[in-house]
XYZ file of C-alpha atoms in Angstrom:
131
model
C -6.645 14.586 15.901
C -3.337 12.819 15.339
C -3.039 9.544 13.389
C -1.432 6.528 15.113
C 1.483 6.625 12.655
C 3.922 9.147 11.226
C 2.669 10.769 8.041
C 5.317 11.630 5.477
C 4.740 13.046 2.030
C 6.889 13.818 -0.962
C 6.394 17.524 -0.206
C 7.639 17.272 3.380
C 10.561 15.049 2.384
C 11.443 17.432 -0.440
C 11.108 14.734 -3.086
C 10.832 16.568 -6.363
C 7.512 16.120 -8.160
C 9.375 14.748 -11.183
C 11.671 12.428 -9.174
C 11.524 8.957 -10.746
C 9.533 6.485 -8.648
C 12.422 4.040 -8.318
C 14.550 6.784 -6.699
C 12.090 7.774 -3.989
C 11.157 4.114 -3.442
C 14.829 3.458 -2.590
C 14.633 6.133 0.126
C 11.308 4.801 1.420
C 12.704 1.264 1.591
C 15.826 2.368 3.463
C 13.611 4.064 6.061
C 11.286 1.013 6.291
C 8.250 3.136 5.483
C 5.064 1.721 3.998
C 3.781 3.181 0.724
C 0.114 4.201 0.553
C -0.790 5.281 -2.953
C -3.687 5.857 -5.303
C -1.291 5.272 -8.194
C -1.696 1.522 -8.754
C 1.167 0.991 -11.151
C 4.212 -0.203 -9.225
C 3.604 -3.851 -10.120
C 3.245 -3.011 -13.826
C 6.378 -0.972 -14.552
C 9.764 -2.676 -14.469
C 11.872 0.019 -12.752
C 9.286 0.511 -10.013
C 8.733 -3.229 -9.566
C 12.494 -3.800 -9.285
C 12.675 -1.012 -6.666
C 9.804 -2.540 -4.661
C 11.599 -5.903 -4.610
C 15.151 -4.620 -4.136
C 14.264 -2.241 -1.308
C 11.684 -4.550 0.326
C 8.760 -2.153 0.081
C 5.370 -2.772 1.645
C 2.827 -1.077 -0.623
C -0.926 -0.552 -0.451
C -2.983 0.828 -3.330
C -5.869 2.778 -1.831
C -9.331 3.070 -3.338
C -10.770 6.432 -4.313
C -8.188 8.293 -6.378
C -10.879 10.494 -7.950
C -12.959 10.885 -4.793
C -13.102 14.037 -2.644
C -10.478 14.232 0.102
C -13.028 13.523 2.843
C -13.893 10.159 1.241
C -10.199 9.288 0.987
C -9.712 10.069 4.680
C -12.769 8.001 5.640
C -11.484 5.063 3.567
C -8.002 5.204 5.097
C -9.461 5.475 8.598
C -11.653 2.417 8.022
C -8.945 0.264 6.470
C -6.011 1.354 8.644
C -6.282 -1.516 11.193
C -5.930 -4.065 8.370
C -3.038 -2.187 6.788
C -1.320 -1.939 10.172
C -1.746 -5.660 10.845
C -0.192 -6.600 7.502
C 2.560 -3.968 7.728
C 3.568 -5.232 11.164
C 3.371 -8.954 10.447
C 4.142 -9.785 6.822
C 7.576 -10.085 5.338
C 8.250 -7.485 2.665
C 8.125 -6.930 -0.285
C 4.418 -7.033 -1.059
C 1.706 -5.034 -2.794
C -1.956 -5.044 -1.687
C -4.959 -3.311 -3.210
C -7.853 -1.936 -1.155
C -11.315 -1.867 -2.674
C -14.309 0.370 -1.990
C -15.683 -2.115 0.560
C -12.498 -1.778 2.641
C -11.151 -5.194 1.745
C -7.510 -5.850 0.946
C -6.435 -8.143 -1.862
C -2.917 -9.314 -2.539
C -1.580 -8.026 -5.853
C 1.949 -9.368 -5.533
C 4.108 -11.041 -2.878
C 7.576 -12.490 -3.111
C 7.296 -15.203 -0.456
C 6.488 -18.061 -2.825
C 2.702 -17.910 -2.438
C 0.718 -19.092 -5.402
C -2.738 -18.147 -4.168
C -3.526 -14.632 -2.979
C -3.869 -14.311 0.769
C -7.267 -12.876 1.626
C -7.828 -10.641 4.591
C -10.896 -9.945 6.651
C -13.288 -7.531 4.962
C -15.295 -4.699 6.472
C -18.059 -7.077 7.576
C -15.642 -9.347 9.427
C -16.078 -12.113 6.850
C -13.224 -13.379 4.753
C -13.951 -12.638 1.073
C -14.526 -15.793 -0.953
C -12.974 -14.387 -4.105
C -11.320 -11.313 -5.602
C -13.168 -8.097 -6.405
């Protein structure tokens, strides 16, 4: 089975394991890739946050960092349509967080929004509040 998008990883791209995040984020931004990560820190650390903004990164923090691989794949498969919709329609930079119920919540956006934009959850209902 082939996913409906190109999958790139730091191994395939020969990014060194110890390469600073702001360096590989610059490459990702130049290629207009979207970041999917279990490492929910880019909005907290200044070099990474500057790289997200400067290179107009679209970033999604995925749920399940400590879960078995199969659960991670199931989560990504379930939430992919929502990620794709945002990635193809919203102006970058932005950072969203996915929760266990396959809902996306805005962590940070640089378009002047004051209130987080909520997206349709797994049930089809728009969440009334954050997680």
